[in-house]
Amino acid sequence: MAAEMDFGDLGEEFVDFDGDLVADIPAEESEWINPDTIIFSYTPVEEPSVYKNAWSDFLDYLAEVTGKEVMFYAVENYAAQLEALRAGRIHIAGINTGSVPFAVNTAGVVPFAMMAAEDGSFGYEMEIITQKDSELETLEDLEGKTIAFVSQTSNSGFKAPSAILKSEMGYEAGKDYQTTFSGRHDNSIMGVYNGDYEVAAIANSVMHRMDASGAIDMSEIKTIYKSQTFPTTAYSYVNNLHPGLAQKIKKAFFTFDWTGTSLAAEFEDDKFIPIDYKTYWEVIRTIDRANGVEYK
């Protein structure tokens, strides 16, 4: 579906007068929030405790720029993060690719930034992986197999591979292959690595980080399918945040110097770039429509 025909799926409690598919700030200033402590959450693609230290230097800088206390809020899974956003317990969140449309439409978040390399390139690919000595070679070989997915709201960990298997092979879950869910990308990757799962669909950015840290040896893993490049984690704030505070938050993201920081040590990227949901997430909304996903 062309972008101009995409009118969005915002919940009825939100309005979108400018047509950017995200919730506008409430018209009444009484509905704006300006918390003394900003709560930040990062998507649980891996063990949440890994990221509290990784984000420490950036969160110190965020506190300096905003003049606020900043707290890291660890969530165990995607659903918990979305619920916390809806309940107002999180103000800024790094949201996994597949969950962004749900967060936009049900929690009213405003995606504004994404990690990128120094040259501005960004994103990751979905890979379907198995052990290096597996007999599995192509998508056709997945008929009758049990595929380890991450969660139903994960783009690379469920939605994209499901759509690809259906469009390219005519395979449907429960009929042509079975599913199991690991909860996180690192669980799926480690499951294949250790032989607990025969095959899994994962985000290769997580696999590359695990290889770099020594958690796995990628030479022991075989990729049988690699997708196009998708946008990665979207950094977003809730739409009812005071606009002055929202501007300071964006300033912190776009002026942060990664050099020698805990963030640079954990991620391969070099900076944050501005994004807009309507453009960058068009491919994800298209995948969702192909899967019959509704944002509720």
PDB file of C-alpha atoms in Angstrom, residues 40-45 51 55 78 81 93-100 111-116 122-124 185 203 205-206 209 230-236 253 267 269 272-273 275 280-281:
ATOM      1  CA  PHE A  40      13.888   5.713  30.445  1.00  0.00           C
ATOM      2  CA  SER A  41      13.437   2.158  29.178  1.00  0.00           C
ATOM      3  CA  TYR A  42      15.317   0.170  26.547  1.00  0.00           C
ATOM      4  CA  THR A  43      13.780  -2.679  24.566  1.00  0.00           C
ATOM      5  CA  PRO A  44      14.527  -6.094  26.124  1.00  0.00           C
ATOM      6  CA  VAL A  45      16.052  -7.715  23.027  1.00  0.00           C
ATOM      7  CA  TYR A  51      21.779  -2.349  29.244  1.00  0.00           C
ATOM      8  CA  TRP A  55      23.172   3.454  28.938  1.00  0.00           C
ATOM      9  CA  TYR A  78       8.012  -6.258  24.970  1.00  0.00           C
ATOM     10  CA  GLN A  81       7.237  -2.180  28.109  1.00  0.00           C
ATOM     11  CA  ALA A  93      11.720   4.377  25.488  1.00  0.00           C
ATOM     12  CA  GLY A  94      13.886   2.595  22.973  1.00  0.00           C
ATOM     13  CA  ILE A  95      11.231   0.402  21.343  1.00  0.00           C
ATOM     14  CA  ASN A  96      11.965  -2.666  19.214  1.00  0.00           C
ATOM     15  CA  THR A  97      11.125  -2.357  15.535  1.00  0.00           C
ATOM     16  CA  GLY A  98       8.048  -4.586  15.486  1.00  0.00           C
ATOM     17  CA  SER A  99       6.502  -3.043  18.602  1.00  0.00           C
ATOM     18  CA  VAL A 100       6.788   0.554  17.402  1.00  0.00           C
ATOM     19  CA  PRO A 111       9.390   8.187  17.582  1.00  0.00           C
ATOM     20  CA  PHE A 112      12.139  10.757  16.980  1.00  0.00           C
ATOM     21  CA  ALA A 113      15.580   9.094  16.860  1.00  0.00           C
ATOM     22  CA  MET A 114      17.451   5.986  15.809  1.00  0.00           C
ATOM     23  CA  MET A 115      21.054   4.810  16.114  1.00  0.00           C
ATOM     24  CA  ALA A 116      23.187   5.008  12.992  1.00  0.00           C
ATOM     25  CA  PHE A 122      21.311   2.246   9.905  1.00  0.00           C
ATOM     26  CA  GLY A 123      19.239  -0.841  10.438  1.00  0.00           C
ATOM     27  CA  TYR A 124      19.528  -4.601  10.657  1.00  0.00           C
ATOM     28  CA  HIS A 185      16.556 -12.636  20.465  1.00  0.00           C
ATOM     29  CA  ALA A 203      17.754  -9.826  14.327  1.00  0.00           C
ATOM     30  CA  SER A 205      22.363  -6.985  15.031  1.00  0.00           C
ATOM     31  CA  VAL A 206      21.891  -8.948  18.254  1.00  0.00           C
ATOM     32  CA  ARG A 209      26.875  -8.164  19.333  1.00  0.00           C
ATOM     33  CA  PHE A 230      14.831  -2.813   8.444  1.00  0.00           C
ATOM     34  CA  PRO A 231      14.827   0.244  10.713  1.00  0.00           C
ATOM     35  CA  THR A 232      16.135  -0.501  14.166  1.00  0.00           C
ATOM     36  CA  THR A 233      15.077   0.520  17.688  1.00  0.00           C
ATOM     37  CA  ALA A 234      13.063   3.756  17.718  1.00  0.00           C
ATOM     38  CA  TYR A 235      13.715   6.189  20.556  1.00  0.00           C
ATOM     39  CA  SER A 236      10.402   7.741  21.436  1.00  0.00           C
ATOM     40  CA  PHE A 253      20.116  12.607  21.808  1.00  0.00           C
ATOM     41  CA  PHE A 267      26.779  -0.737  20.236  1.00  0.00           C
ATOM     42  CA  ASP A 269      26.796   2.714  15.976  1.00  0.00           C
ATOM     43  CA  PHE A 272      21.619   9.222  16.773  1.00  0.00           C
ATOM     44  CA  ILE A 273      19.775  10.432  13.684  1.00  0.00           C
ATOM     45  CA  ILE A 275      13.493   9.855  12.092  1.00  0.00           C
ATOM     46  CA  TYR A 280      10.751   4.869   8.269  1.00  0.00           C
ATOM     47  CA  TRP A 281       8.112   2.385   9.431  1.00  0.00           C
TER      48      TRP A 281
END
